[in-house]
Short mmCIF file of C-alpha atoms in Angstrom, two decimals:
data_model
loop_
_atom_site.label_atom_id
_atom_site.label_comp_id
_atom_site.label_asym_id
_atom_site.label_seq_id
_atom_site.Cartn_x
_atom_site.Cartn_y
_atom_site.Cartn_z
CA MET A 18 -13.67 -5.91 -9.09
CA TYR A 19 -14.53 -8.63 -6.61
CA ALA A 20 -16.75 -10.42 -9.12
CA ALA A 21 -14.05 -10.25 -11.82
CA SER A 22 -11.41 -11.67 -9.45
CA SER A 23 -13.68 -14.48 -8.31
CA ALA A 24 -14.74 -15.36 -11.84
CA LYS A 25 -11.11 -15.47 -12.98
CA PHE A 26 -10.11 -17.67 -10.07
CA VAL A 27 -12.94 -20.10 -10.86
CA ASP A 28 -11.98 -20.08 -14.56
CA TYR A 29 -8.35 -20.70 -13.62
CA SER A 30 -9.24 -23.68 -11.49
CA ASP A 31 -11.61 -24.97 -14.16
CA ALA A 32 -8.90 -24.62 -16.84
CA LEU A 33 -6.44 -26.64 -14.75
CA LEU A 34 -9.02 -29.28 -14.02
CA ARG A 35 -10.04 -29.75 -17.64
CA PHE A 36 -6.68 -29.33 -19.39
CA PRO A 37 -6.05 -32.73 -21.02
CA PRO A 38 -2.61 -34.18 -21.78
CA PRO A 39 -1.41 -33.39 -25.31
CA ARG A 40 -2.35 -35.90 -27.96
CA LEU A 41 -0.13 -37.24 -30.68
CA GLU A 42 -2.06 -36.38 -33.80
CA THR A 43 0.23 -37.85 -36.43
CA ALA A 44 3.57 -39.61 -36.59
CA THR A 45 5.01 -39.84 -40.08
CA PHE A 46 8.02 -41.84 -41.16
CA THR A 47 9.25 -40.91 -44.65
CA ARG A 48 12.23 -42.42 -46.39
CA ASN A 49 14.82 -39.97 -47.63
CA PRO A 50 18.09 -40.63 -49.46
CA GLY A 51 20.14 -40.60 -46.24
CA GLY A 52 17.74 -42.52 -44.01
CA TRP A 53 14.45 -41.47 -42.47
CA ASN A 54 12.55 -38.29 -41.91
CA ILE A 55 10.33 -38.50 -38.85
CA THR A 56 7.62 -35.94 -38.09
CA LEU A 57 5.50 -35.96 -34.95
CA ARG A 58 2.56 -33.61 -34.64
CA TRP A 59 1.24 -32.94 -31.16
CA THR A 60 -2.04 -31.17 -30.50
CA PHE A 61 -2.72 -29.30 -27.28
CA ASP A 62 -6.40 -28.82 -26.54
CA ASN A 63 -7.65 -26.20 -24.14
CA PRO A 64 -11.31 -26.61 -23.22
CA GLY A 65 -11.01 -23.94 -20.48
CA ARG A 66 -12.01 -20.30 -20.55
CA LEU A 67 -8.47 -18.93 -20.12
CA PRO A 68 -5.57 -19.22 -22.57
CA MET A 69 -2.65 -21.50 -21.74
CA ARG A 70 0.99 -20.59 -22.29
CA LEU A 71 3.19 -23.60 -23.00
CA VAL A 72 6.76 -23.05 -21.87
CA SER A 73 8.26 -26.46 -22.34
CA PHE A 74 7.39 -29.91 -23.56
CA GLN A 75 9.70 -32.86 -23.60
CA PHE A 76 9.06 -36.46 -24.52
CA GLU A 77 10.96 -39.52 -25.61
CA PHE A 78 9.86 -41.88 -28.33
CA TRP A 79 11.00 -45.33 -29.32
CA VAL A 80 10.35 -47.27 -32.51
CA ASP A 81 9.01 -50.59 -31.29
CA ASN A 82 10.75 -53.66 -32.59
CA ARG A 83 7.78 -56.00 -32.82
CA SER A 84 9.91 -59.01 -33.59
CA ASP A 85 10.95 -58.86 -29.91
CA SER A 86 8.07 -60.42 -27.98
CA ARG A 87 8.62 -58.45 -24.79
CA GLU A 88 6.14 -55.74 -23.72
CA PRO A 89 6.56 -52.46 -25.66
CA LEU A 90 7.33 -50.59 -22.42
CA ASP A 91 9.80 -53.16 -21.14
CA GLY A 92 12.86 -51.20 -20.03
CA ALA A 93 15.43 -53.70 -21.35
CA LYS A 94 13.65 -53.88 -24.68
CA LEU A 95 13.47 -50.10 -24.98
CA GLY A 96 17.22 -49.99 -24.42
CA THR A 97 17.78 -51.85 -27.68
CA GLU A 98 15.43 -49.77 -29.85
CA TYR A 99 15.73 -46.58 -31.83
CA THR A 100 14.96 -43.63 -29.58
CA ARG A 101 14.99 -39.84 -29.55
CA ILE A 102 14.25 -37.21 -26.97
CA LEU A 103 12.46 -34.20 -28.44
CA SER A 104 11.54 -31.00 -26.69
CA PHE A 105 11.19 -27.25 -26.70
CA TYR A 106 12.06 -24.81 -23.93
CA LEU A 107 10.78 -21.25 -23.98
CA ASP A 108 9.67 -18.82 -21.32
CA ARG A 109 6.31 -17.59 -20.14
CA TYR A 110 6.40 -14.61 -22.47
CA THR A 111 7.48 -16.32 -25.68
CA GLY A 112 6.01 -19.82 -25.45
CA PRO A 113 3.16 -20.78 -27.77
CA VAL A 114 -0.32 -19.93 -26.56
CA VAL A 115 -3.24 -22.34 -26.70
CA PRO A 116 -6.30 -20.09 -26.97
CA ALA A 117 -9.23 -20.47 -24.63
CA GLY A 118 -11.56 -23.13 -25.99
CA GLY A 119 -9.15 -23.84 -28.86
CA SER A 120 -6.24 -26.03 -29.88
CA LYS A 121 -2.66 -25.62 -30.98
CA SER A 122 -0.65 -28.08 -33.06
CA LEU A 123 3.12 -28.22 -32.95
CA ASP A 124 5.45 -30.30 -35.10
CA TRP A 125 8.70 -31.99 -34.18
CA TRP A 126 10.86 -33.54 -36.85
CA VAL A 127 14.04 -35.56 -37.04
CA ASP A 128 16.26 -36.34 -39.99
CA GLU A 129 17.80 -39.66 -39.12
CA THR A 130 20.84 -40.19 -41.32
CA ASP A 131 22.91 -42.43 -39.13
CA PRO A 132 23.00 -45.82 -40.95
CA GLY A 133 22.79 -47.80 -37.71
CA ASN A 134 19.77 -45.88 -36.45
CA ALA A 135 18.08 -45.84 -39.85
CA GLY A 136 18.59 -49.60 -39.97
CA LYS A 137 16.85 -50.00 -36.62
CA ILE A 138 13.82 -48.16 -37.96
CA THR A 139 13.78 -50.15 -41.16
CA SER A 140 14.02 -53.45 -39.33
CA ALA A 141 11.24 -52.45 -36.91
CA MET A 142 8.87 -51.69 -39.75
CA ASP A 143 5.93 -54.02 -40.29
CA PRO A 144 6.85 -55.95 -43.49
CA THR A 145 3.22 -56.41 -44.54
CA ASP A 146 2.00 -52.79 -44.61
CA GLY A 147 5.10 -50.73 -43.83
CA SER A 148 3.65 -49.29 -40.63
CA VAL A 149 5.76 -48.37 -37.63
CA TYR A 150 4.77 -48.77 -33.99
CA ILE A 151 6.05 -46.18 -31.61
CA VAL A 152 6.17 -45.85 -27.85
CA VAL A 153 6.06 -42.35 -26.34
CA ALA A 154 6.86 -41.90 -22.68
CA ASP A 155 8.37 -39.51 -20.14
CA GLY A 156 6.33 -36.65 -21.53
CA VAL A 157 6.51 -33.55 -19.34
CA LEU A 158 4.63 -30.37 -20.14
CA VAL A 159 5.24 -27.10 -18.31
CA PHE A 160 2.66 -24.37 -18.73
CA TYR A 161 1.07 -21.26 -17.29
CA VAL A 162 -2.61 -20.37 -17.25
CA ALA A 163 -3.14 -16.92 -18.79
CA GLU A 164 -0.82 -14.39 -17.11
CA ILE A 165 -1.14 -15.96 -13.68
CA ASN A 166 2.29 -16.32 -12.21
CA GLU A 167 2.05 -19.96 -11.23
CA ARG A 168 4.00 -22.62 -13.05
CA HIS A 169 2.30 -25.95 -13.66
CA GLN A 170 3.74 -29.27 -14.67
CA GLY A 171 1.82 -32.08 -16.31
CA PHE A 172 3.06 -35.60 -16.83
CA MET A 173 1.88 -37.51 -19.85
CA PRO A 174 0.85 -41.14 -19.64
CA PRO A 175 2.85 -43.53 -21.87
CA LEU A 176 1.49 -44.02 -25.33
CA TYR A 177 1.72 -46.86 -27.85
CA ARG A 178 0.72 -46.03 -31.42
CA ARG A 179 0.76 -47.48 -34.89
CA THR A 180 1.65 -44.86 -37.48
CA MET B 2 -40.58 7.77 13.65
CA GLY B 3 -43.07 6.08 11.31
CA LEU B 4 -42.72 2.56 9.99
CA ARG B 5 -41.73 3.84 6.56
CA GLU B 6 -38.92 5.98 7.92
CA LYS B 7 -37.79 3.13 10.16
CA LEU B 8 -37.63 0.74 7.22
CA GLN B 9 -35.82 3.30 5.09
CA SER B 10 -33.32 3.96 7.84
CA THR B 11 -32.70 0.22 8.39
CA GLY B 12 -32.35 -0.30 4.65
CA LEU B 13 -29.78 2.46 4.36
CA PHE B 14 -27.89 1.12 7.37
CA LEU B 15 -27.71 -2.34 5.79
CA LEU B 16 -26.88 -0.97 2.33
CA TRP B 17 -23.96 1.20 3.49
CA SER B 18 -22.57 -1.54 5.74
CA VAL B 19 -22.75 -4.24 3.06
CA LEU B 20 -21.27 -1.88 0.45
CA CYS B 21 -18.38 -1.10 2.78
CA GLY B 22 -17.76 -4.84 3.23
CA VAL B 23 -17.84 -5.43 -0.54
CA ILE B 24 -15.37 -2.60 -1.21
CA VAL B 25 -12.97 -3.81 1.47
CA ALA B 26 -13.20 -7.43 0.23
CA ALA B 27 -12.63 -6.38 -3.39
CA PHE B 28 -9.44 -4.50 -2.53
CA PHE B 29 -8.30 -7.24 -0.16
CA VAL B 30 -8.69 -9.92 -2.85
CA SER B 31 -7.06 -7.73 -5.51
CA ALA B 32 -4.09 -7.08 -3.23
CA PHE B 33 -3.50 -10.57 -1.89
CA PHE B 34 -4.44 -12.49 -5.03
CA ALA B 35 -3.09 -9.93 -7.48
CA ASP B 36 -2.92 -12.30 -10.48
CA PHE B 37 -6.68 -12.64 -10.49
CA GLY B 38 -7.57 -8.98 -10.03
CA PRO B 39 -8.60 -6.80 -12.99
CA ILE B 40 -6.43 -3.95 -11.67
CA GLN B 41 -3.16 -3.91 -9.79
CA VAL B 42 -3.68 -2.25 -6.44
CA GLY B 43 -0.12 -2.46 -5.20
CA ASP B 44 1.39 -3.55 -1.94
CA PRO B 45 -0.97 -5.79 0.12
CA GLY B 46 0.23 -4.24 3.39
CA THR B 47 -0.72 -0.74 2.32
CA VAL B 48 -4.07 -1.92 1.00
CA ILE B 49 -4.98 -3.79 4.16
CA LEU B 50 -4.14 -0.77 6.29
CA PHE B 51 -5.55 1.99 4.16
CA MET B 52 -8.65 0.61 2.45
CA PRO B 53 -10.59 -0.62 5.51
CA LEU B 54 -9.84 2.64 7.29
CA PHE B 55 -10.90 4.76 4.35
CA ALA B 56 -14.03 2.79 3.45
CA ALA B 57 -15.08 2.61 7.10
CA PHE B 58 -14.45 6.34 7.51
CA ILE B 59 -16.91 7.01 4.70
CA LEU B 60 -19.32 4.52 6.31
CA GLY B 61 -19.01 6.48 9.56
CA LEU B 62 -19.80 9.74 7.72
CA LEU B 63 -22.88 8.12 6.19
CA LEU B 64 -24.07 6.78 9.54
CA VAL B 65 -23.92 10.12 11.30
CA ASP B 66 -27.70 10.04 11.92
CA PHE B 67 -27.42 6.75 13.80
CA GLU B 68 -26.49 6.05 17.39
CA LEU B 69 -22.89 5.16 18.22
CA VAL B 70 -23.87 1.60 19.04
CA HIS B 71 -25.32 1.27 15.54
CA THR B 72 -22.00 2.44 14.12
CA VAL B 73 -20.26 -0.38 15.96
CA LEU B 74 -22.86 -2.81 14.63
CA ALA B 75 -22.25 -1.48 11.11
CA ALA B 76 -18.50 -2.08 11.56
CA LEU B 77 -19.21 -5.65 12.64
CA LEU B 78 -21.55 -6.22 9.71
CA ALA B 79 -19.08 -4.74 7.20
CA THR B 80 -16.27 -6.91 8.60
CA GLY B 81 -18.48 -9.99 8.45
CA VAL B 82 -19.42 -9.28 4.85
CA ALA B 83 -15.77 -8.64 3.90
CA ILE B 84 -14.50 -11.84 5.55
CA GLY B 85 -17.37 -13.80 4.07
CA LEU B 86 -16.55 -12.54 0.60
CA VAL B 87 -12.82 -13.31 1.02
CA LEU B 88 -13.76 -16.85 2.08
CA GLY B 89 -16.19 -17.00 -0.83
CA PHE B 90 -13.34 -16.12 -3.18
CA MET B 91 -10.99 -18.70 -1.67
CA PHE B 92 -13.54 -21.49 -1.78
CA GLY B 93 -15.17 -20.31 -5.03
CA PRO B 94 -13.80 -23.19 -7.15
CA ALA B 95 -14.86 -25.70 -4.48
CA ILE B 96 -18.35 -24.19 -4.35
CA VAL B 97 -18.65 -24.43 -8.13
CA GLY B 98 -17.10 -27.92 -8.09
CA VAL B 99 -13.93 -27.24 -10.08
CA GLU B 100 -11.28 -27.19 -7.34
CA VAL B 101 -7.90 -28.69 -8.17
CA GLY B 102 -6.20 -28.35 -4.81
CA PRO B 103 -6.46 -26.70 -1.43
CA PRO B 104 -7.68 -23.09 -1.49
CA PRO B 105 -5.00 -20.40 -1.60
CA TYR B 106 -4.29 -19.13 1.89
CA GLN B 107 -1.80 -16.37 1.10
CA GLY B 108 -2.59 -13.55 3.46
CA ALA B 109 -6.14 -14.73 4.04
CA PHE B 110 -5.69 -14.83 7.79
CA SER B 111 -4.90 -11.12 7.70
CA ALA B 112 -8.63 -10.67 7.14
CA ILE B 113 -9.02 -10.80 10.91
CA LEU B 114 -7.21 -7.45 11.06
CA LEU B 115 -10.09 -5.90 9.18
CA PHE B 116 -12.33 -5.63 12.25
CA PRO B 117 -10.24 -3.23 14.37
CA LEU B 118 -9.46 -1.12 11.31
CA ILE B 119 -13.07 -0.94 10.15
CA LEU B 120 -14.25 -0.21 13.70
CA LEU B 121 -11.71 2.58 14.09
CA GLY B 122 -12.53 4.08 10.70
CA THR B 123 -16.27 3.97 11.33
CA VAL B 124 -16.11 5.56 14.77
CA VAL B 125 -13.70 8.29 13.64
CA GLY B 126 -15.79 8.90 10.51
CA ARG B 127 -18.94 9.24 12.57
CA ALA B 128 -17.27 11.58 15.07
CA ILE B 129 -15.94 13.83 12.31
CA GLY B 130 -19.25 13.58 10.47
CA GLU B 131 -21.06 14.81 13.54
CA ARG B 132 -18.85 17.90 13.46
CA ILE B 133 -19.04 18.72 9.79
CA LEU B 134 -22.44 17.27 8.90
CA PRO B 135 -24.48 17.33 12.12
CA PRO B 136 -27.61 15.18 11.88
CA GLN B 137 -31.02 16.84 11.56
CA ALA B 138 -32.05 15.74 15.07
CA ILE B 139 -29.09 17.54 16.60
CA LEU B 140 -29.78 20.64 14.49
CA ASP B 141 -33.44 20.63 15.64
CA ARG B 142 -32.38 20.18 19.25
CA GLN B 143 -29.91 23.06 18.93
CA LYS B 144 -32.58 25.25 17.36
CA ALA B 145 -35.06 24.46 20.11
CA LEU B 146 -32.43 25.16 22.74
CA MET B 147 -31.59 28.50 21.16
CA ALA B 148 -35.27 29.46 21.03
CA GLU B 149 -35.72 28.49 24.66
CA THR B 150 -32.66 30.43 25.68
CA ARG B 151 -33.86 33.48 23.79
CA GLU B 152 -37.21 33.24 25.51
CA TRP B 153 -35.52 33.08 28.89
CA HIS B 154 -33.44 36.09 28.03
CA GLU B 155 -36.52 38.04 27.06
CA GLN B 156 -38.29 37.05 30.29
CA LEU B 157 -35.26 38.01 32.32
CA ALA B 158 -35.03 41.32 30.52
CA ARG B 159 -38.67 42.01 31.30
CA VAL B 160 -38.20 41.11 34.97
CA GLU B 161 -35.11 43.23 35.36
CA ARG B 162 -36.60 46.35 33.63
CA PRO B 163 -36.02 49.37 35.98
CA VAL B 164 -39.15 50.47 37.85
CA PRO B 165 -39.99 54.21 37.44
CA PRO B 166 -39.74 56.19 40.69
CA GLY B 167 -42.90 56.20 42.80
CA GLN B 168 -44.10 52.83 41.40
CA ASP B 169 -43.92 49.45 43.09
CA ARG B 170 -42.28 46.50 41.35
CA LYS B 171 -44.96 44.01 40.39
CA PRO B 172 -44.23 40.39 41.13
#
């Protein structure tokens, strides 16, 4: 009983120590008749020995307008670009579980039909190869380790990606 | 007592005391850090009062062949082992090198209460054990005393046998 408790506590600490921020696996921008369909796939890796229960994840992404020479994370510049806040909120009994030593991928998608917003995406697109550069920031992940009643919050570093 | 018996007796003393400490620590950790325990043992207050008393009572029963001072030493040893194991649990991640913050302190200072409870349980257990399971040495002593008493009775009976009339009492 003592050994099991100690081992679980060590595994718990190890899981928290090694749990990496989620990674953006793919970001796909597809034209549709009304505008754009955007799909973002996030992967949550769990190298620990205990499963993780994700209860919420929120992030904001911007489509970088590269014709503007300011830094991609410049606040004033971000204010002029196409942006969306995406998230999910569940509880510690229904949230998705990342198995011990495994991964879990989750998709977020947006159908952008507003002509103004769709225009912002189109104009931000690289004219040579059609790629889009996105900025992801303000990512906050809330999770539990196994069934241990302690809520944890992880903040994601900002991300700049070409899709 | 031969060397072999002495070693055996010391080994048993250490074994029972360490086992008592392990049992108390296991219940203490399961009660105060319930999320990590394999079984739910219930209210920490009840566990911290009942388990040390009960485990130490059994320890006292097992140490009935030892002197009272050894019982107190066993209580000290069991408490030391229990507190050591609780600290080992708290600092386990740090020992292994995977700590992410300060160790959890919830209720850990209550471990100091273990000593009086274990001491009480051990002494009471030994006292009751002496009544219901008297040690062999006491049984031997009682037997020898009974034999001696019987012998005295017989001698007295011989001395006090009435002397037939016309005969002198021999010294």
